[in-house]
């Protein structure tokens, strides 16, 4: 195992609709799918799909949904030795509505907020080269950072919470969403001034690096005294589900291969861009060859 992903696994029910329903109305879905999801979990599945030696660590319920997630990880060639069915912990479930017109998605998630997961002994014998966190299972993330100080670490900072704010300071590469950056700044990212103030705050918290992803607008980064940006991959948007998770999984792939930050960001943006041109979450995974051919 070369990459260890620690965090959230869920079952995603994805429903495509012509437009988001108004309150107290009925709507008909144009398509549906059921699969595993979650930020760290999707990143792990992508890396397994690319034949990267990867393991997932995190809790699932001792229930049919938990069994479904474990079997799906195995189908993607993800090591499941760290995926633990936990008594009294219901497997998280997400309902995802995808707007056929714009490709945007809205997510309603049900999960326990209790941090019950600890790294099992079998994982402690491994020597991962890259650690990927999504801010869930904070105790396990802390343990991993202490046990493997030489591993390169990345944080998928999707929303501003106590756990993600703590990990921003501790990882090598905090990669924050626009939503995280806006919450951190205390105002909307209305223009370049707000974006670069948020980037400065994020870098100050980390002490070295900061990345903010801006969806179809690309993103910005800071590393030491260097600043820059990257463009999004231009496609017709069909479905943005899991695009951010794919970005972070591809970022971890670049770290594993010791690429420079500029190349990593172009590669990750390409992988995420290809994915939004297809419907579905894991169904939209691009092949590694497809991404490399587009660069």
Rosetta silent file (secondary structure, phi, psi, omega in degrees, C-alpha in Angstrom):
SEQUENCE: XXXXXXXXXXXXXXXXXXXXXXXXXXXXXXXXXXXXXXXXXXXXXXXXXXXXXXXXXXXXXXXXXXXXXXXXXXXXXXXXXXXXXXXXXXXXXXXXXXXXXXXXXXXXXXXXXXXXXXXXXXXXXXXXXXXXXXXXXXXXXXXXXXXXXXXXXXXXXXXXXXXXXXXXXXXXXXXXXXXXXXXXXXXXXXXXXXXXXXXXXXXXXXXXXXXXXXXXXXXXXXXXXXXXXXXXXXXXXXXXXXXXXXXXXXXXXXXXXXXXXXXXXXXXXXXXXXXXXXXXXXXXXXXXXXXXXXX
SCORE:     score description
SCORE:     0.000 S_00000001
   1 L     0.000  126.951 -178.786    0.000    0.000    0.000 S_00000001
   2 L  -107.856  -28.312  179.080    1.421    3.363   -1.087 S_00000001
   3 E  -124.420  132.367  176.605   -1.489    5.727   -0.411 S_00000001
   4 E  -116.284  121.889  178.887   -3.719    5.646    2.657 S_00000001
   5 E  -105.322  125.714 -176.415   -7.040    7.519    2.530 S_00000001
   6 E  -120.682  124.897  176.974   -8.660    8.222    5.898 S_00000001
   7 L   155.689 -136.317 -162.898  -12.177    9.522    6.314 S_00000001
   8 L   -93.762  130.581  171.065  -15.772    9.325    5.205 S_00000001
   9 L  -121.744  137.424  178.806  -17.554    6.511    3.344 S_00000001
  10 E  -144.582  164.484  169.366  -21.214    6.731    2.429 S_00000001
  11 E   -95.759  125.656 -178.250  -23.834    5.176    0.216 S_00000001
  12 E  -106.871  121.233  169.455  -24.905    7.678   -2.443 S_00000001
  13 E   -99.410  111.719 -176.285  -28.354    7.602   -4.022 S_00000001
  14 E  -103.874  123.320  178.568  -28.058    9.857   -7.075 S_00000001
  15 E  -119.504  126.454  175.698  -31.249   11.114   -8.697 S_00000001
  16 E   -92.565  133.855 -177.519  -31.230   13.178  -11.892 S_00000001
  17 E  -133.518  155.155  179.373  -34.038   15.734  -12.193 S_00000001
  18 L   -67.354  -29.230  178.013  -35.110   18.295  -14.806 S_00000001
  19 L  -166.665  156.355 -177.762  -34.911   21.047  -12.176 S_00000001
  20 L   -66.172  133.158 -175.531  -34.700   21.217   -8.403 S_00000001
  21 L   -70.128  147.090  172.198  -38.153   20.584   -6.881 S_00000001
  22 L   -77.737  158.040  179.261  -40.022   23.244   -4.977 S_00000001
  23 L   -60.412  141.001  175.858  -41.014   22.539   -1.393 S_00000001
  24 L    63.816   37.723  174.501  -44.145   20.395   -0.899 S_00000001
  25 L  -131.525  168.176  174.678  -44.227   19.136   -4.502 S_00000001
  26 L  -109.968  143.039  178.153  -43.582   15.812   -6.246 S_00000001
  27 L  -134.880  154.940  178.588  -40.965   15.349   -8.958 S_00000001
  28 L  -108.525  129.788  177.019  -39.962   12.490  -11.215 S_00000001
  29 L   -77.404  140.992  178.106  -36.318   11.498  -11.547 S_00000001
  30 L   -85.896  -19.551  177.902  -35.024   11.006  -15.089 S_00000001
  31 E  -163.079  162.058  179.159  -32.330    8.532  -13.935 S_00000001
  32 E  -147.550  156.742  172.310  -30.935    7.009  -10.755 S_00000001
  33 E  -153.399  155.224  178.935  -27.845    5.214   -9.474 S_00000001
  34 E  -131.196  123.530 -179.405  -26.672    3.757   -6.176 S_00000001
  35 E  -158.686  175.012  174.678  -22.990    3.524   -5.294 S_00000001
  36 E   -70.378  156.063  177.853  -20.375    4.245   -2.703 S_00000001
  37 E  -154.768 -167.308 -175.996  -19.351    7.829   -2.028 S_00000001
  38 L   108.610  143.488 -174.053  -17.583   10.129    0.385 S_00000001
  39 H   -58.879  -58.464 -179.949  -14.554   12.372   -0.206 S_00000001
  40 H   -66.607  -36.242 -178.687  -11.725   10.097    0.962 S_00000001
  41 H   -65.568  -42.441  177.943  -13.602    7.005   -0.197 S_00000001
  42 H   -66.885  -38.018  176.591  -14.053    8.291   -3.748 S_00000001
  43 H   -61.586  -43.057  178.713  -10.397    9.315   -3.894 S_00000001
  44 H   -63.084  -43.302 -179.871   -9.404    5.804   -2.798 S_00000001
  45 H   -62.920  -40.707  177.390  -11.714    4.202   -5.372 S_00000001
  46 H   -61.009  -46.430 -178.474  -10.242    6.355   -8.151 S_00000001
  47 H   -65.034  -38.801  175.184   -6.693    5.414   -7.191 S_00000001
  48 H   -63.491  -39.472  176.620   -7.625    1.740   -7.038 S_00000001
  49 H   -60.262  -31.204  178.070   -9.229    2.095  -10.469 S_00000001
  50 L   -88.419    9.518  179.130   -5.866    3.427  -11.653 S_00000001
  51 L    65.032   28.821  173.460   -4.091    0.367  -10.180 S_00000001
  52 L   -87.635  133.393  175.464   -2.357    2.387   -7.473 S_00000001
  53 L   -64.833  107.640 -172.082   -1.740    0.386   -4.265 S_00000001
  54 E  -138.046  146.840  176.001   -4.217    2.173   -1.991 S_00000001
  55 E  -126.533  149.076  174.909   -6.048    1.472    1.253 S_00000001
  56 E  -108.980  139.592  177.666   -9.149    3.057    2.748 S_00000001
  57 E  -131.101  126.691  179.148   -9.502    3.621    6.489 S_00000001
  58 E   163.481  169.323 -177.485  -12.722    4.602    8.201 S_00000001
  59 E   -88.452  150.746  164.383  -15.920    3.286    9.762 S_00000001
  60 E  -134.082  168.497  178.464  -18.992    1.801    8.133 S_00000001
  61 E   -79.184  156.440  171.631  -22.056    0.337    9.785 S_00000001
  62 L   -85.671   68.992 -173.179  -22.512   -3.322   10.577 S_00000001
  63 L  -150.571  172.943 -177.823  -25.453   -3.290    8.181 S_00000001
  64 H   -57.933  -36.338  178.358  -26.248   -4.086    4.514 S_00000001
  65 H   -64.663  -39.146  177.237  -25.053   -0.667    3.350 S_00000001
  66 H   -62.293  -42.200  177.479  -21.717   -1.214    5.091 S_00000001
  67 H   -63.438  -38.708  177.814  -21.314   -4.574    3.362 S_00000001
  68 H   -60.512  -43.423 -178.446  -22.151   -2.949    0.020 S_00000001
  69 H   -64.930  -42.722 -179.885  -19.409   -0.355    0.500 S_00000001
  70 H   -62.965  -44.131  179.510  -16.768   -2.946    1.387 S_00000001
  71 H   -64.700  -36.178  179.013  -17.607   -5.082   -1.639 S_00000001
  72 H   -70.115  -39.345  174.040  -17.494   -2.051   -3.915 S_00000001
  73 H   -56.121  -45.627 -179.656  -14.087   -1.026   -2.565 S_00000001
  74 H   -61.506  -37.209  178.505  -12.826   -4.510   -3.372 S_00000001
  75 H   -64.209  -28.296  177.337  -14.204   -4.204   -6.914 S_00000001
  76 L   -91.950    8.455  177.229  -12.081   -1.055   -7.304 S_00000001
  77 L    65.770   35.103  176.202   -9.016   -2.923   -5.948 S_00000001
  78 L   -96.013  131.874  175.745   -8.910   -0.872   -2.734 S_00000001
  79 E   -66.657  122.509 -175.787   -7.413   -2.542    0.353 S_00000001
  80 E  -104.220   15.502 -179.198  -10.278   -2.710    2.871 S_00000001
  81 E   -61.609  -20.978  179.465   -8.246   -3.822    5.893 S_00000001
  82 E  -102.478    3.822  177.979   -8.897   -0.437    7.473 S_00000001
  83 E   -93.184  108.596 -170.633  -12.632   -0.276    6.720 S_00000001
  84 E  -109.184  119.812  171.484  -14.234   -1.381    9.982 S_00000001
  85 E   -69.090  125.298 -174.442  -17.917   -2.325   10.436 S_00000001
  86 E  -115.870  130.147  177.743  -18.902   -0.732   13.748 S_00000001
  87 L   -66.974  135.739  177.883  -21.799   -1.797   15.970 S_00000001
  88 L    78.998    5.355  179.372  -24.246    1.022   16.661 S_00000001
  89 L  -115.280  107.397 -179.821  -22.866    3.150   13.834 S_00000001
  90 L   -73.377  133.908  177.099  -25.292    3.469   10.900 S_00000001
  91 L   -56.592  128.463  179.295  -23.588    3.605    7.522 S_00000001
  92 E   -60.426  144.734  179.781  -23.836    7.204    6.256 S_00000001
  93 E  -129.786  136.686  176.373  -26.281    7.761    3.403 S_00000001
  94 E  -121.553  134.523  169.560  -26.403   10.693    0.971 S_00000001
  95 E  -102.075  122.847 -174.901  -29.261   11.697   -1.296 S_00000001
  96 E  -119.774  120.295  176.277  -27.855   13.617   -4.269 S_00000001
  97 E  -100.374  123.560  179.976  -30.040   15.610   -6.661 S_00000001
  98 E  -111.018  124.150 -179.884  -28.395   16.411   -9.994 S_00000001
  99 E   -80.250  114.510 -179.161  -29.931   19.140  -12.145 S_00000001
 100 L   -59.133  -29.756 -175.964  -30.054   17.901  -15.759 S_00000001
 101 L   -72.279  -46.389 -174.337  -30.045   21.474  -17.034 S_00000001
 102 L  -106.690  -19.175 -175.663  -26.903   22.757  -15.322 S_00000001
 103 L    82.959   -1.983  179.385  -25.173   19.604  -14.075 S_00000001
 104 L   -73.622  158.375 -179.388  -24.996   21.058  -10.543 S_00000001
 105 E  -133.005  150.001  173.670  -25.727   18.822   -7.577 S_00000001
 106 E  -123.556  138.921 -172.227  -27.133   19.254   -4.084 S_00000001
 107 E  -121.418  132.593  170.421  -26.365   16.756   -1.320 S_00000001
 108 E  -116.333  118.254 -174.656  -28.307   15.783    1.790 S_00000001
 109 E  -117.162  139.246  171.746  -26.212   13.559    4.049 S_00000001
 110 E  -118.087  120.611  179.353  -27.117   11.601    7.162 S_00000001
 111 L  -153.979  158.785  173.691  -24.212   10.447    9.308 S_00000001
 112 L   -75.568  142.812  178.008  -23.132   10.157   12.912 S_00000001
 113 L   -95.745    0.104 -179.216  -20.895   12.975   14.149 S_00000001
 114 L   -75.280  132.305 -178.727  -19.234   10.785   16.793 S_00000001
 115 L   -89.718   83.329 -172.761  -15.518   10.186   16.133 S_00000001
 116 L   -95.508  -11.061 -168.180  -15.447    6.464   16.911 S_00000001
 117 L   -88.964  137.262  171.876  -12.778    5.251   14.485 S_00000001
 118 L  -130.820  149.685 -178.190   -9.195    4.358   15.375 S_00000001
 119 L   -64.006  129.830  178.282   -6.575    2.868   13.074 S_00000001
 120 L   -74.958  159.374 -174.911   -6.515   -0.943   13.360 S_00000001
 121 H   -60.596  -33.519 -177.886   -3.259   -2.760   14.152 S_00000001
 122 H   -63.888  -31.362  178.193   -2.954   -4.279   10.672 S_00000001
 123 H   -75.030  -29.177 -176.438   -2.637   -0.797    9.149 S_00000001
 124 H   -67.683  -14.507  177.999   -0.006    0.261   11.657 S_00000001
 125 L   -85.706   -8.936 -177.706    2.401   -2.248   10.085 S_00000001
 126 L   -86.056  167.305  178.303    2.211   -0.488    6.708 S_00000001
 127 L  -132.486   75.012 -179.228    4.422    2.349    5.458 S_00000001
 128 L   -66.147  147.977  177.438    2.296    4.620    3.237 S_00000001
 129 L   -92.822  -25.629 -179.691    4.082    7.238    1.158 S_00000001
 130 E  -133.318  136.563  175.029    1.039    9.528    0.855 S_00000001
 131 E  -115.117  131.256  176.914   -1.750   10.252    3.356 S_00000001
 132 E  -121.048  126.255  179.739   -5.078   11.722    2.226 S_00000001
 133 E  -119.739  152.835  173.445   -7.570   13.095    4.761 S_00000001
 134 L  -121.380   10.666  177.483  -11.044   14.590    4.387 S_00000001
 135 L    90.295   -8.139  172.701  -11.450   15.885    7.954 S_00000001
 136 L   -91.576  160.266 -177.167  -13.574   12.982    9.166 S_00000001
 137 L    53.297   58.077 -175.137  -12.146   10.459   11.678 S_00000001
 138 H   -61.838  -40.627 -179.219   -9.906   13.136   13.175 S_00000001
 139 H   -59.829  -40.248  178.469   -8.392   10.881   15.847 S_00000001
 140 H   -68.322  -37.607  177.196   -7.200    8.463   13.157 S_00000001
 141 H   -63.238  -43.647  177.392   -5.799   11.340   11.085 S_00000001
 142 H   -59.428  -44.932 -178.865   -3.835   12.599   14.091 S_00000001
 143 H   -62.056  -41.778 -179.231   -2.496    9.093   14.724 S_00000001
 144 H   -63.763  -42.593 -179.605   -1.466    8.690   11.081 S_00000001
 145 H   -64.648  -34.748  178.801    0.423   12.001   11.042 S_00000001
 146 H   -76.255  -35.907 -175.783    2.293   11.016   14.194 S_00000001
 147 H   -78.689  -34.455 -177.072    3.038    7.463   13.081 S_00000001
 148 L  -122.169   68.914 -175.625    4.162    8.315    9.537 S_00000001
 149 L   -66.091  -20.749 -179.142    5.835   11.743    9.761 S_00000001
 150 L   -87.906   -9.385  177.937    7.750   11.197    6.514 S_00000001
 151 L   -72.379  142.668  175.084    4.618   10.533    4.436 S_00000001
 152 E   -78.408  135.823 -173.374    3.429   13.412    2.253 S_00000001
 153 E  -123.267  144.707  178.553   -0.043   14.517    3.365 S_00000001
 154 E  -131.868  141.348  175.893   -2.984   16.205    1.656 S_00000001
 155 E  -115.577  126.285  167.819   -6.238   17.502    3.122 S_00000001
 156 E   -86.276   96.651 -177.151   -9.496   17.694    1.199 S_00000001
 157 E   -94.887   87.346 -175.756  -10.907   20.707    3.068 S_00000001
 158 L   -81.910  -37.796  179.145  -14.488   20.756    1.839 S_00000001
 159 L  -142.517  152.634 -175.681  -16.125   22.676    4.676 S_00000001
 160 L   -82.413  110.424  175.767  -14.803   24.649    7.625 S_00000001
 161 L  -135.962  170.748  179.768  -15.072   22.591   10.808 S_00000001
 162 H   -56.810  -41.034 -177.516  -12.865   22.165   13.842 S_00000001
 163 H   -67.619  -45.504 -178.506  -11.263   19.037   12.391 S_00000001
 164 H   -67.900  -36.570  179.209  -10.464   20.501    8.981 S_00000001
 165 H   -64.213  -40.431  176.403   -9.124   23.716   10.535 S_00000001
 166 H   -62.907  -44.867 -175.443   -6.782   21.687   12.759 S_00000001
 167 H   -71.880  -27.298  174.887   -5.559   19.558    9.865 S_00000001
 168 H   -52.185  -40.398 -176.991   -4.903   22.602    7.632 S_00000001
 169 H   -74.029  -24.029 -168.698   -2.059   23.411   10.011 S_00000001
 170 H  -102.639  -20.470 -177.407   -0.688   19.857   10.138 S_00000001
 171 L   -89.409  167.916  177.051   -0.694   18.566    6.557 S_00000001
 172 L   -78.301  -38.747 -174.548    1.742   19.358    3.757 S_00000001
 173 E  -130.603   94.204  172.477   -0.914   20.298    1.184 S_00000001
 174 E   -81.756  120.101 -179.009   -4.241   21.780    2.352 S_00000001
 175 E  -114.381  107.294 -170.699   -6.558   21.864   -0.679 S_00000001
 176 E  -105.187  143.997  173.584   -9.638   23.912    0.158 S_00000001
 177 L   -76.103  165.692  175.253  -12.928   24.310   -1.662 S_00000001
 178 H   -61.406  -35.184  179.308  -14.358   27.733   -2.437 S_00000001
 179 H   -63.889  -44.242  177.110  -16.966   27.078    0.276 S_00000001
 180 H   -60.040  -47.733 -177.676  -14.238   26.449    2.871 S_00000001
 181 H   -62.306  -39.797  179.714  -12.341   29.567    1.782 S_00000001
 182 H   -65.904  -43.425  177.522  -15.480   31.703    1.932 S_00000001
 183 H   -62.589  -41.706 -179.705  -16.354   30.472    5.439 S_00000001
 184 H   -63.408  -42.013 -178.205  -12.780   31.066    6.575 S_00000001
 185 H   -75.044  -27.720 -178.434  -12.739   34.594    5.143 S_00000001
 186 L    84.798   15.518  176.656  -16.196   35.414    6.485 S_00000001
 187 L  -159.541  165.120 -179.920  -17.473   36.681    3.135 S_00000001
 188 L   -66.874  150.776  175.213  -18.204   35.511   -0.383 S_00000001
 189 L   -84.591   74.759 -171.612  -15.339   35.097   -2.843 S_00000001
 190 L   -74.947  -21.670 -177.269  -16.782   37.836   -5.029 S_00000001
 191 L  -167.493 -176.426 -177.191  -13.596   38.569   -6.945 S_00000001
 192 H   -56.666  -36.197 -179.104   -9.805   38.218   -7.067 S_00000001
 193 H   -58.696  -47.453 -179.456   -9.296   40.416   -3.993 S_00000001
 194 H   -67.885  -39.009 -179.599  -11.320   38.059   -1.761 S_00000001
 195 H   -60.902  -47.262 -175.775   -9.786   34.952   -3.338 S_00000001
 196 H   -76.315  -25.322  171.454   -6.217   36.055   -2.705 S_00000001
 197 H   -67.945  -39.491  177.070   -6.992   37.251    0.832 S_00000001
 198 H   -65.372  -40.881  178.956   -8.413   33.791    1.520 S_00000001
 199 H   -60.879  -42.267  179.316   -5.329   32.194   -0.044 S_00000001
 200 H   -63.593  -42.182  178.054   -3.085   34.277    2.222 S_00000001
 201 H   -62.896  -43.174 -178.966   -5.071   33.269    5.322 S_00000001
 202 H   -64.555  -42.986  179.223   -4.927   29.594    4.370 S_00000001
 203 H   -66.395  -38.756  177.322   -1.182   29.743    3.762 S_00000001
 204 H   -60.377  -40.016  179.383   -0.611   31.560    7.058 S_00000001
 205 H   -65.474  -41.353 -177.993   -2.479   28.783    8.852 S_00000001
 206 H   -78.916  -37.839 -179.058   -0.432   26.069    7.142 S_00000001
 207 L    96.707   -9.782 -178.268    2.885   27.886    7.201 S_00000001
 208 L  -147.965  -54.239 -168.531    3.938   26.872    3.693 S_00000001
 209 E  -124.036  154.483  172.526    1.306   25.821    1.162 S_00000001
 210 E  -158.335  139.194  173.592   -2.276   26.619    0.209 S_00000001
 211 E  -134.431  133.772  173.542   -4.565   25.624   -2.665 S_00000001
 212 E  -123.214  123.377  178.796   -8.111   26.882   -3.268 S_00000001
 213 E   -92.380  138.186 -174.451  -10.232   25.179   -5.913 S_00000001
 214 L  -124.456   28.504  176.265  -12.788   27.354   -7.706 S_00000001
 215 H    62.352 -128.060 -176.470  -14.668   24.850   -9.872 S_00000001
 216 H   -68.798   -8.670  177.084  -15.095   25.974  -13.456 S_00000001
 217 H   -92.023    2.013 -179.221  -12.882   29.009  -12.724 S_00000001
 218 L    88.226 -126.206 -179.478   -9.863   26.823  -12.011 S_00000001
 219 E  -178.674  176.033  179.797   -8.022   27.639   -8.805 S_00000001
 220 E  -131.428  157.699 -179.330   -5.153   29.424   -7.072 S_00000001
 221 E  -147.285  157.464  174.285   -2.158   28.228   -5.102 S_00000001
 222 E  -139.422  138.259  177.736    0.669   29.467   -2.902 S_00000001
 223 E  -146.340  109.575 -173.861    3.883   27.638   -2.007 S_00000001
 224 L    62.840 -127.631  179.267    6.503   29.511   -0.037 S_00000001
 225 L   -96.019   11.717  179.565    6.909   32.892   -1.705 S_00000001
 226 E   -98.787  145.232  176.312    5.429   31.680   -5.013 S_00000001
 227 E  -132.232  152.370  177.546    1.841   32.308   -6.140 S_00000001
 228 E  -170.231 -177.927  177.651   -0.054   31.067   -9.146 S_00000001
 229 E  -142.123  169.074  175.413   -3.268   29.817  -10.647 S_00000001
 230 E  -140.767  152.845 -178.996   -4.482   27.025  -12.869 S_00000001
 231 L   -90.512  150.035  170.582   -7.279   26.774  -15.410 S_00000001
 232 L   -73.741  156.176  176.228  -10.204   24.400  -15.273 S_00000001
 233 L   -79.874  121.654 -172.116  -10.497   21.780  -18.000 S_00000001
 234 L   -80.414  116.662  178.219  -13.094   23.131  -20.451 S_00000001
 235 L  -147.211  168.341  169.729  -15.995   20.733  -21.045 S_00000001
 236 L   -80.823  121.489 -176.197  -19.780   20.748  -21.189 S_00000001
 237 L   -76.603  123.913  177.247  -20.876   20.091  -17.610 S_00000001
 238 L  -107.212  -40.600 -174.667  -23.202   17.112  -17.240 S_00000001
 239 L  -163.124  120.001 -178.306  -22.787   16.188  -13.561 S_00000001
 240 L   -90.862    2.675 -179.743  -20.394   17.615  -10.938 S_00000001
 241 L   -56.429  130.008  176.212  -20.909   14.752   -8.462 S_00000001
 242 L    71.199    3.477 -177.751  -17.553   13.510   -7.065 S_00000001
 243 H   -60.825  -42.950  178.917  -15.536   15.969   -9.175 S_00000001
 244 H   -64.523  -38.814  179.017  -13.797   17.403   -6.124 S_00000001
 245 H   -64.775  -39.340  177.776  -13.019   13.930   -4.778 S_00000001
 246 H   -64.997  -40.046  176.311  -11.535   12.966   -8.143 S_00000001
 247 H   -56.730  -47.975 -176.911   -9.420   16.144   -8.058 S_00000001
 248 H   -70.151  -36.260  175.340   -7.996   15.189   -4.668 S_00000001
 249 H   -63.122  -42.217  177.989   -7.379   11.579   -5.665 S_00000001
 250 H   -66.995  -35.405  176.116   -5.511   12.757   -8.757 S_00000001
 251 H   -60.009  -45.321  179.037   -3.576   15.238   -6.592 S_00000001
 252 H   -62.075  -36.923  177.085   -2.461   12.343   -4.373 S_00000001
 253 H   -60.946  -43.486  178.322   -1.367   10.437   -7.498 S_00000001
 254 H   -63.720  -40.077  177.158    0.841   13.369   -8.471 S_00000001
 255 H   -61.987  -42.418  179.589    2.351   13.526   -4.989 S_00000001
 256 H   -59.261  -33.615 -178.387    3.137    9.813   -5.131 S_00000001
 257 L   -93.205    8.831  175.421    5.019   10.414   -8.379 S_00000001
 258 L    59.428   35.524  176.325    6.914   13.419   -6.939 S_00000001
 259 L   -75.612  158.767  173.883    5.556   15.860   -9.520 S_00000001
 260 L   -76.060  163.945 -172.338    5.864   19.593   -8.969 S_00000001
 261 H   -61.985  -38.891 -179.554    2.767   21.456   -7.799 S_00000001
 262 H   -60.945  -44.400  179.313    2.021   23.049  -11.158 S_00000001
 263 H   -67.305  -39.874  178.778    1.951   19.682  -12.915 S_00000001
 264 H   -59.292  -44.904 -176.617   -0.120   18.118  -10.133 S_00000001
 265 H   -68.097  -39.267  177.492   -2.760   20.847  -10.383 S_00000001
 266 H   -64.782  -41.040  178.829   -3.016   20.632  -14.175 S_00000001
 267 H   -64.869  -46.988 -178.910   -3.347   16.844  -13.935 S_00000001
 268 H   -64.976  -40.198  178.387   -5.957   16.992  -11.151 S_00000001
 269 H   -64.838  -36.416  178.188   -7.963   19.668  -12.960 S_00000001
 270 H   -66.091  -45.490  179.841   -7.948   17.556  -16.111 S_00000001
 271 H   -60.921  -45.731  179.687   -9.170   14.452  -14.245 S_00000001
 272 H   -66.251  -38.705 -179.627  -11.959   16.393  -12.528 S_00000001
 273 H   -63.690  -43.372  177.563  -12.897   18.140  -15.776 S_00000001
 274 H   -61.226  -38.372 -175.470  -13.275   14.896  -17.686 S_00000001
 275 H   -65.691  -36.075 -176.846  -15.443   13.524  -14.877 S_00000001
 276 H   -74.553   -9.460  176.336  -17.996   16.361  -15.002 S_00000001
 277 L   -84.066   -0.667 -178.067  -18.613   15.628  -18.679 S_00000001
 278 L  -125.542  151.371  177.230  -20.113   12.257  -17.646 S_00000001
 279 L   -78.364  152.365  173.353  -23.083   11.395  -15.414 S_00000001
 280 L   100.489  171.339  175.903  -22.642    9.776  -12.028 S_00000001
 281 L   -90.243  -88.749  177.716  -20.129    9.732   -9.195 S_00000001
 282 H   -68.600  -22.467  175.822  -17.784    6.758   -9.519 S_00000001
 283 H   -65.051  -18.303 -177.502  -19.331    6.022  -12.905 S_00000001
 284 H   -94.728    4.078  179.840  -17.649    9.224  -14.113 S_00000001
 285 L   -55.928  127.790  172.175  -14.095    8.154  -13.201 S_00000001
 286 L   -81.955  154.741  172.754  -11.762    8.802  -16.153 S_00000001
 287 L   -73.382  156.576  177.040   -9.084    6.252  -16.943 S_00000001
 288 H   -61.214  -40.207 -179.575   -5.510    7.204  -16.149 S_00000001
 289 H   -63.519  -36.908  179.345   -4.639    6.902  -19.815 S_00000001
 290 H   -63.733  -43.365 -179.456   -7.469    9.274  -20.739 S_00000001
 291 H   -66.187  -48.008 -177.953   -6.217   11.942  -18.346 S_00000001
 292 H   -61.951  -33.174 -178.440   -2.572   11.629  -19.406 S_00000001
 293 H   -72.483  -21.292 -177.053   -3.551   11.845  -23.074 S_00000001
 294 H   -88.043  -14.731 -176.161   -5.377   15.163  -22.512 S_00000001
 295 L   -76.143    0.000    0.000   -2.446   16.945  -20.872 S_00000001
